[in-house]
Every structure is written in structure tokens, then in C-alpha cells.
Tab-separated table of C-alpha atoms in Angstrom:
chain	number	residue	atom	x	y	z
A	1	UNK	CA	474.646	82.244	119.996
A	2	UNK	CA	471.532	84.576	120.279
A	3	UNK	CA	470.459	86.734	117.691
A	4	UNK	CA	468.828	89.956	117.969
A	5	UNK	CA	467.771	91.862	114.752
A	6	UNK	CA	466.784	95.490	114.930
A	7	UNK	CA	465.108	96.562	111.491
A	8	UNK	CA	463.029	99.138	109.502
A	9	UNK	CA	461.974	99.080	106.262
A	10	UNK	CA	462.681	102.894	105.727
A	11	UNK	CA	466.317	103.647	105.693
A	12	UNK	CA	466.812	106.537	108.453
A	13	UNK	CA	464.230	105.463	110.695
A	14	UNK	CA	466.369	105.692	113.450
A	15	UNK	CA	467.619	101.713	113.623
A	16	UNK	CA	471.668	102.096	113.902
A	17	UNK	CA	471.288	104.452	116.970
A	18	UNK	CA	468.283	101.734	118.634
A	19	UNK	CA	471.372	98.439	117.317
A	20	UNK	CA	474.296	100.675	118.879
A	21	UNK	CA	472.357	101.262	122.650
A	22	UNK	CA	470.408	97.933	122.743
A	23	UNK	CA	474.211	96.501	122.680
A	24	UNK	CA	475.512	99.068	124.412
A	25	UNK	CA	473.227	97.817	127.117
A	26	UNK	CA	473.727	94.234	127.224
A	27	UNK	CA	477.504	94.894	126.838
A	28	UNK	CA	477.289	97.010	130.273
A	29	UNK	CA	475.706	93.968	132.121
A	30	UNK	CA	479.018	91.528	131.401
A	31	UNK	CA	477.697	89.994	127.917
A	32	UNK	CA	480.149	90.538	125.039
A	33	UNK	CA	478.047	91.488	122.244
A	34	UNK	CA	479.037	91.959	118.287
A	35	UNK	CA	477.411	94.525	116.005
A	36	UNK	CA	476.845	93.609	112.608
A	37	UNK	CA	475.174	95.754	109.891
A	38	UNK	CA	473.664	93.910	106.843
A	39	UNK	CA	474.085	94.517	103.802
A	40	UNK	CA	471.597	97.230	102.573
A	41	UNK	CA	471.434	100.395	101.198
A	42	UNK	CA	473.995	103.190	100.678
A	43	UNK	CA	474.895	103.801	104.652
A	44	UNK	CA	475.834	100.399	105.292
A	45	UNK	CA	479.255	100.494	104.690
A	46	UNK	CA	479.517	103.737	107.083
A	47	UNK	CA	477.354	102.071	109.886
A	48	UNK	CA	479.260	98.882	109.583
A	49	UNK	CA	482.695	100.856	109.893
A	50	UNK	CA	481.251	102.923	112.831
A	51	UNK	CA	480.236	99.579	114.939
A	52	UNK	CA	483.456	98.322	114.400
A	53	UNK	CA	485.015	101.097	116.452
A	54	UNK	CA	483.090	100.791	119.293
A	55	UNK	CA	484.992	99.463	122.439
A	56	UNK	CA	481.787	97.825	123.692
A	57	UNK	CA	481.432	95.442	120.645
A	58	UNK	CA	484.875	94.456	119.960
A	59	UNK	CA	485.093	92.079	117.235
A	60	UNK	CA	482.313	93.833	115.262
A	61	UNK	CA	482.328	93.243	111.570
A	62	UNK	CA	483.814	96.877	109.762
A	63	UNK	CA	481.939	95.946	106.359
A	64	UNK	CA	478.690	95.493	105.785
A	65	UNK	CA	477.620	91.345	106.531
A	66	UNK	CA	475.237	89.389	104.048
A	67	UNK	CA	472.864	88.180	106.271
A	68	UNK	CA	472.577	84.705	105.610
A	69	UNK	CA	475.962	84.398	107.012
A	70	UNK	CA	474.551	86.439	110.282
A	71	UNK	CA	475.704	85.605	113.073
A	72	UNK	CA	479.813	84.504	112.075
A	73	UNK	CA	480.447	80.936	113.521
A	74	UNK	CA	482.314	81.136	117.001
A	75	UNK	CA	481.944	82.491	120.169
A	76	UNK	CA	479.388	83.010	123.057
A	77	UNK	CA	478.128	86.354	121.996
A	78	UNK	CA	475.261	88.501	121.555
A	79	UNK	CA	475.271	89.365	118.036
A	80	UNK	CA	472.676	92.424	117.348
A	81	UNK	CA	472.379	92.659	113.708
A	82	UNK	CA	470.882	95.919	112.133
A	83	UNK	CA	469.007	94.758	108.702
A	84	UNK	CA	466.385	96.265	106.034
A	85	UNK	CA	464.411	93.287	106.676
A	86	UNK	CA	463.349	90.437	108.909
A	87	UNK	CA	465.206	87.637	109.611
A	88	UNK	CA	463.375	84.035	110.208
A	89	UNK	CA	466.201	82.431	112.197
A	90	UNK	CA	466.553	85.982	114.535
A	91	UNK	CA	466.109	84.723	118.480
A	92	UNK	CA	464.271	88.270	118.884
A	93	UNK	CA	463.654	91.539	116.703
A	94	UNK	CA	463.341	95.006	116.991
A	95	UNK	CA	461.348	96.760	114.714
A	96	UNK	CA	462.095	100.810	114.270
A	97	UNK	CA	459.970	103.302	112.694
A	98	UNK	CA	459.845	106.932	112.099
A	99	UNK	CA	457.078	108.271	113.133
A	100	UNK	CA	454.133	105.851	114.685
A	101	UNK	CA	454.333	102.693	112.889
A	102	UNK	CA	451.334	100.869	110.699
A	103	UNK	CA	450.045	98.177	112.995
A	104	UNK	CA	449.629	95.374	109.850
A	105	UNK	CA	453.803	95.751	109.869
A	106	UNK	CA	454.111	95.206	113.155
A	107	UNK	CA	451.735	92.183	113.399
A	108	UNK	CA	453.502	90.477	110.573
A	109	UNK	CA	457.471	90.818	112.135
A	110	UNK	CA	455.922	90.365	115.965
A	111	UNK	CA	459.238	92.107	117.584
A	112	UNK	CA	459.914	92.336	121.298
A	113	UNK	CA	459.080	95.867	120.800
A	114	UNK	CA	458.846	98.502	118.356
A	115	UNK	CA	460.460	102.181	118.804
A	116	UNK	CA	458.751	104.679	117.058
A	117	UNK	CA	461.888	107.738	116.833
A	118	UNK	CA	460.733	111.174	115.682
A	119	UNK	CA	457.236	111.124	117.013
A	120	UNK	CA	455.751	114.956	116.196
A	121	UNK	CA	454.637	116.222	119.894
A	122	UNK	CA	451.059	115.931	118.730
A	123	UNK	CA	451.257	112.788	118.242
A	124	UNK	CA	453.628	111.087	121.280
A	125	UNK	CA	450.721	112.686	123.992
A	126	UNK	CA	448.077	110.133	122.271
A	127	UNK	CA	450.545	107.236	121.218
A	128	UNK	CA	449.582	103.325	122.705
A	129	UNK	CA	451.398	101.716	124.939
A	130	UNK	CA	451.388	99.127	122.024
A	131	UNK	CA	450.723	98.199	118.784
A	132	UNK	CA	449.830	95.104	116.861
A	133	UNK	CA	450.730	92.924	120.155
A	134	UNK	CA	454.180	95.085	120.695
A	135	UNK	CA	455.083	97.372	123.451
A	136	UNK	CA	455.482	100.665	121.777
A	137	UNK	CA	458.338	102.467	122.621
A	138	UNK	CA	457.755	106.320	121.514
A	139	UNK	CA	460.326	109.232	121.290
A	140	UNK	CA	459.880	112.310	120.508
A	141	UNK	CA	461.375	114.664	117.862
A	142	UNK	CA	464.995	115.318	119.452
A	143	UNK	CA	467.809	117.837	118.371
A	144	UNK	CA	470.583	116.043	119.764
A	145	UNK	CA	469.338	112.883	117.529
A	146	UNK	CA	469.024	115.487	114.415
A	147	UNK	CA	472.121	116.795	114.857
A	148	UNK	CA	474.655	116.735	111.875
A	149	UNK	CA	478.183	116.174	111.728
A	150	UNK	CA	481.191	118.120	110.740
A	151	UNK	CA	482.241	116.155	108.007
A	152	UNK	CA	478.507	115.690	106.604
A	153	UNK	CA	478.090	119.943	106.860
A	154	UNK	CA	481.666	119.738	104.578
A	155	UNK	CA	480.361	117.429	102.240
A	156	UNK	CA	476.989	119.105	101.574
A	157	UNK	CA	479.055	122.599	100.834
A	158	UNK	CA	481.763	121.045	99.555
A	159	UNK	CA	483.826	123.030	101.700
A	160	UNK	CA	487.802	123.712	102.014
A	161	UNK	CA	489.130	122.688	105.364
A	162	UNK	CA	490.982	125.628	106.581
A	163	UNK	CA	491.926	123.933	110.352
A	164	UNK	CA	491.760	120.062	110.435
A	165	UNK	CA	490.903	120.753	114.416
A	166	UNK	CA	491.466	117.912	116.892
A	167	UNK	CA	490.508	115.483	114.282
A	168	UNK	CA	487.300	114.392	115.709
A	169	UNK	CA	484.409	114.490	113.882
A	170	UNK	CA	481.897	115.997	116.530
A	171	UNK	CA	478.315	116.811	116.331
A	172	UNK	CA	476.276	120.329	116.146
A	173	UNK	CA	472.668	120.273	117.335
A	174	UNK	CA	472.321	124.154	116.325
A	175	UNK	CA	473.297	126.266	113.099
A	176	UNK	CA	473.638	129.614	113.778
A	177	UNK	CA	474.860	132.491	111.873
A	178	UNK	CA	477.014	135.244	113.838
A	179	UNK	CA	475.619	138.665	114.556
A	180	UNK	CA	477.117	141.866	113.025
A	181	UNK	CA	479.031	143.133	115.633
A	182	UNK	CA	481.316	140.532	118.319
A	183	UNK	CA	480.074	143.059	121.162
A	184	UNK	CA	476.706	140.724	120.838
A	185	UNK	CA	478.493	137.985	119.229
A	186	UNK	CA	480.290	136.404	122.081
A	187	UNK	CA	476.615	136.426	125.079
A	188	UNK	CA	474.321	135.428	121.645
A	189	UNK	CA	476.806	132.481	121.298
A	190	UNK	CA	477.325	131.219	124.140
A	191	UNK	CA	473.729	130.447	124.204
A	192	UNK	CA	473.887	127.774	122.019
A	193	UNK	CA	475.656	124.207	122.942
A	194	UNK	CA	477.045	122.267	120.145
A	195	UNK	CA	477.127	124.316	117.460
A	196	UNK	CA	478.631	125.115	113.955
A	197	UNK	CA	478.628	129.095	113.609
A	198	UNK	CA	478.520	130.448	110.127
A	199	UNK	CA	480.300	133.738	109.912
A	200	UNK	CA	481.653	135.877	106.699
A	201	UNK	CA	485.558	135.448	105.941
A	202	UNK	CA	486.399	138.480	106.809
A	203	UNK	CA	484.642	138.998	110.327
A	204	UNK	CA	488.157	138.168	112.075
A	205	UNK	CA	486.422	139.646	115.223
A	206	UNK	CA	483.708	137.757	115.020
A	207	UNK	CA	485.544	134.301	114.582
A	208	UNK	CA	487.189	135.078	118.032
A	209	UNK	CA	483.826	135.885	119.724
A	210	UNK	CA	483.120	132.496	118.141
A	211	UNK	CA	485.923	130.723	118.856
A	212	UNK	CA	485.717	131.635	122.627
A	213	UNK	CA	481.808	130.217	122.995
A	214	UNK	CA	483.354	126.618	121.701
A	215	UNK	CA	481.619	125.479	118.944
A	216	UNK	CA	481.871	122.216	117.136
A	217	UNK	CA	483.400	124.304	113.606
A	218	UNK	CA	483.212	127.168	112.112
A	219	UNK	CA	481.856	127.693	109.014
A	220	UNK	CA	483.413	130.921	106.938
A	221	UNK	CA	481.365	132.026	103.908
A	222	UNK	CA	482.443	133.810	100.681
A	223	UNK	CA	485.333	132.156	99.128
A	224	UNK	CA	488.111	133.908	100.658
A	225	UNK	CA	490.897	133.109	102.875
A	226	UNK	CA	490.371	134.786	106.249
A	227	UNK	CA	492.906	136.611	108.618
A	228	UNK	CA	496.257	134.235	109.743
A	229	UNK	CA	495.454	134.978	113.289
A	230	UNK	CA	492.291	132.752	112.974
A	231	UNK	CA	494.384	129.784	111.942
A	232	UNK	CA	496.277	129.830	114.879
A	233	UNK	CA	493.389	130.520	116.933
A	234	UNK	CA	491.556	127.783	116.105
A	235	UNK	CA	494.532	125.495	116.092
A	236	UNK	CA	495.247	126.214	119.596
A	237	UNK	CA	491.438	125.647	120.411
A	238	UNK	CA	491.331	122.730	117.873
A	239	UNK	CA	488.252	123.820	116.214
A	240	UNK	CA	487.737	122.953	112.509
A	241	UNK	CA	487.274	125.663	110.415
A	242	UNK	CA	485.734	125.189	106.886
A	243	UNK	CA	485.408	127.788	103.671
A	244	UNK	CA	482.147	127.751	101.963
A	245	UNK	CA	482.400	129.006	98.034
A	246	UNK	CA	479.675	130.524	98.546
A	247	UNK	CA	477.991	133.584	100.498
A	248	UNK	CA	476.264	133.261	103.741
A	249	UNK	CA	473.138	133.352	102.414
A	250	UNK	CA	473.273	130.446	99.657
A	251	UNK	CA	475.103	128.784	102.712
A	252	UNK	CA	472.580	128.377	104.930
A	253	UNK	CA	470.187	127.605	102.137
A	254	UNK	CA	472.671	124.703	101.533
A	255	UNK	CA	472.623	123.241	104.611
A	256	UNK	CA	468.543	123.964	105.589
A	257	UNK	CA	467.951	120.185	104.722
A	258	UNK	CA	471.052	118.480	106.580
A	259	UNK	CA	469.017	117.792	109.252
A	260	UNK	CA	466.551	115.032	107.924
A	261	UNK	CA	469.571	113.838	105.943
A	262	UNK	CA	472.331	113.373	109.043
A	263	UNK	CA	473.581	109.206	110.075
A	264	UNK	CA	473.672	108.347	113.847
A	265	UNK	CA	477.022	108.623	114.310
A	266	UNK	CA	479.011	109.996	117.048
A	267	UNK	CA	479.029	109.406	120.718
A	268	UNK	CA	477.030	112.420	122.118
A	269	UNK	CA	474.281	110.703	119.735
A	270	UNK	CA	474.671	107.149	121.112
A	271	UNK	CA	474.711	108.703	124.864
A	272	UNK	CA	471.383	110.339	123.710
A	273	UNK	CA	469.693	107.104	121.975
A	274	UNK	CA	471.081	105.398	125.438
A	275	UNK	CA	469.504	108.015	127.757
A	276	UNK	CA	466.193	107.872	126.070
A	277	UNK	CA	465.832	104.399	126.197
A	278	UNK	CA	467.600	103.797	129.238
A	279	UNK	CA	464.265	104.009	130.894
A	280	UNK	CA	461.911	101.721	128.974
A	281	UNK	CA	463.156	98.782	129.810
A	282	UNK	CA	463.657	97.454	126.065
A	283	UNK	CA	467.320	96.042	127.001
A	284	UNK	CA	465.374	93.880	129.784
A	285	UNK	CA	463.015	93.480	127.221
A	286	UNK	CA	465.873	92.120	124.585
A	287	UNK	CA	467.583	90.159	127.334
A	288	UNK	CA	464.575	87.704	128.618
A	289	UNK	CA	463.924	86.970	125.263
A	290	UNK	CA	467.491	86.211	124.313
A	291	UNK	CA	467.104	83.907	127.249
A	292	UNK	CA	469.275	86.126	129.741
């Protein structure tokens, strides 16, 4: 049973999203393929969970997977385990950075290849084609990859939910706060895809003009319930609507960091991560030296 590992030694380097497509990959060529996530730090339990629900991987292991039981004991599979750190009996590795990576590290795990995620545009124009004997795969600072999730945006406010939605948990690449008046609302909306729109509780016309530009939620600020004809609204749209404690202001100061904090989760993520390495050939890569 082959064995690729895909690590990092900096938690958020970018190394579920690179596990997830690298499978996703090899899955779409007619290998079945498991996901497992080591045991590790903090996330693992969420990334393990996540892998398990993908319908490329089926089989994956939903808790985290100490790795010197890595891969389980039956089958014909790819397994592509995401760890913290390298594994001697891996067929291949992976190694994932953030940023350009430190060419003594990649000389001492010798991966297939190394992707470098959240490369500043300065540096990706003067990045190697390799480093320390590995292709170098390098992508540049992305908002798609950044974006943040419903549920994380509720967590960091420690917000009411107000409408459940459709009870997906979908991603916003923007945060945007609404105008003053839903004459400009609605056309400066409707510029931004993906979104989570932060709006005052008691702007009912502005949560319309927001609710008609689809966003991912809406955020309402100051504590207070809004106007009953946004709940049903927003049910009919199945939009998620969340109360902040707190005015807009201190909202947005909230969730300024949520970005460098967010998990790869999602598919509009993975269908990202899969797009921008679609083209680099590191599933070929992977595959020849899994022996495919």
C-alpha cells in the first residue's frame, strides 16, 4: 500500500488543502485513496473529521491517526497522510511551507516536491524552480485560500445565530460593511463575491439590499434583535444571519485577524488548492513515485 506524507513543521502552512487535492487527484484517475491526518496539534481533530466526509476518500479515518499505525492494514489504496513531521517508512513526501522554504529543511526530508503557499508577490517573481534538490512549487498570496468560514466568523464574535440558513457552512473571501443608505447598498454589494456583510441591527433596508447581492451571512452589529421581516427573508434565501454584542466598529476590529487564523475547509477552498495546482504537475509528480 503506498504512502504519501504531506508535512510542515508550522501548523497553517497550507498542508490539509495540498493532502485534500494531491488525493483529490489521484482519486480522479481510478485509484481509491484514504486521507488520514496524524495526530498533531489542536486542528487535527477538525481536519481528520473534514477528510472523512469527502466522497473521494471514502473510508478516511474521522479522528486524528497516530502515525505509527499509518497506513491501517487492508486494502489496495493510496493512503496520503497529512503529519507535523516526517515519516521514515513514507513511499514519497510532500513538504509545505508558508512562505519560501529554508533550503537545509528541505535537503534533510528530500520530498517529491515542496509547495511554498502564501508567497508575498515580491517574492513568487524571483522564486527557483527548486530548492535543496526539490521542484518548488510556488503560490501566491490568494483570497479564496484566506477566506474564513461562517462558523469560524461566529466563534471569534461569539455571535447569536439569528437564521441557521441552509445549514452549510460556506466560505467569505471579502468582509464588507454596508453603506448608509440601500440606494448604494445593493450596486456596492453586488461587487463583492462571497461575502459576509456587516450591517447595524436596525438597517432593515439595508439587510434586504444585502440579502438580494447573496452573501455567504450576514453579520448584524449592536446587540439587538432586528426587524421580523429579516428572519423570513433570509430564511427564504437561506442565508445565516448572526448578532454581534457588540457595535460595528469593535466588530470589525474583532474579526481584522480571522484571516491568518481561518482552516482549509470547505469545497470552494479545495476547488481553489485543486485549480492552482492542477497545473504543476505535482499529482504526476506523487504518482511516478508511488510507482503509478
Amino acid at each position: 500500500m503506498p504512502l504519501l506524507t504531506v508535512i510542515s513543521d508550522t501548523p497553517g502552512a497550507g498542508k490539509t488543502g495540498v493532502a485534500a487535492s494531491v488525493a483529490r487527484a489521484l482519486a480522479y484517475t481510478g485509484q481509491r485513496v484514504w486521507l488520514v491526518r496524524g495526530e498533531g496539534d489542536g486542528n487535527a481533530a477538525a481536519d481528520a473529521r473534514w477528510f472523512s466526509s469527502l466522497e473521494f476518500a471514502p473510508g478516511s479515518a474521522s479522528t486524528p491517526v497516530a502515525a505509527d499505525v499509518i497506513p491501517p492494514p487492508s486494502g489496495d489504496e493510496i493512503v496520503v497522510g497529512e503529519l507535523d513531521a516526517p515519516l521514515e517508512r513514507a513511499d514519497a513526501a510532500v513538504l509545505v511551507t508558508r512562505g519560501l522554504p529554508d533550503e537545509a529543511r528541505v535537503s534533510e526530508v528530500a520530498p517529491v516536491a515542496v509547495v511554498a503557499v502564501d508567497v508575498a508577490a515580491s517574492a513568487l517573481t524571483e522564486a527557483p524552480e527548486e530548492v535543496g534538490g526539490a521542484p518548488l512549487i510556488a503560490i501566491g498570496e490568494d483570497r479564496t485560500l484566506a477566506g474564513f468560514s461562517v462558523s469560524e466568523a461566529q466563534a471569534t464574535l461569539r455571535a447569536e445565530t439569528l437564521v441557521e440558513g441552509d445549514g452549510l457552512d460556506p466560505t467569505c473571501d471579502h468582509l464588507v460593511i454596508a453603506p448608509i443608505g440601500s440606494d448604494a447598498g445593493q450596486p456596492y454589494l453586488s461587487r463583492f463575491e462571497s461575502k459576509a456583510v456587516v450591517v447595524r441591527f436596525d438597517k432593515t433596508d439595508q439587510h434586504l439590499a444585502a440579502l438580494a447581492t447573496e452573501p455567504a451571512c450576514l453579520i448584524l452589529t449592536g446587540g439587538r434583535r432586528p426587524s421580523e421581516y429579516l428572519f423570513d427573508a433570509a430564511a427564504a434565501r437561506g442565508v445565516p444571519v448572526m448578532l454581534s454584542r457588540t457595535d460595528t466598529e469593535n466588530t470589525v476590529i474583532a474579526l481584522e485577524g480571522i484571516f491568518d487564523r481561518t482552516r482549509f475547509h470547505g469545497e470552494r477552498k479545495l476547488e481553489r488548492m485543486s485549480e492552482l495546482l492542477g497545473s504543476t504537475g505535482l499529482a504526476e509528480r506523487v504518482a511516478v513515485a508511488l510507482g503509478g
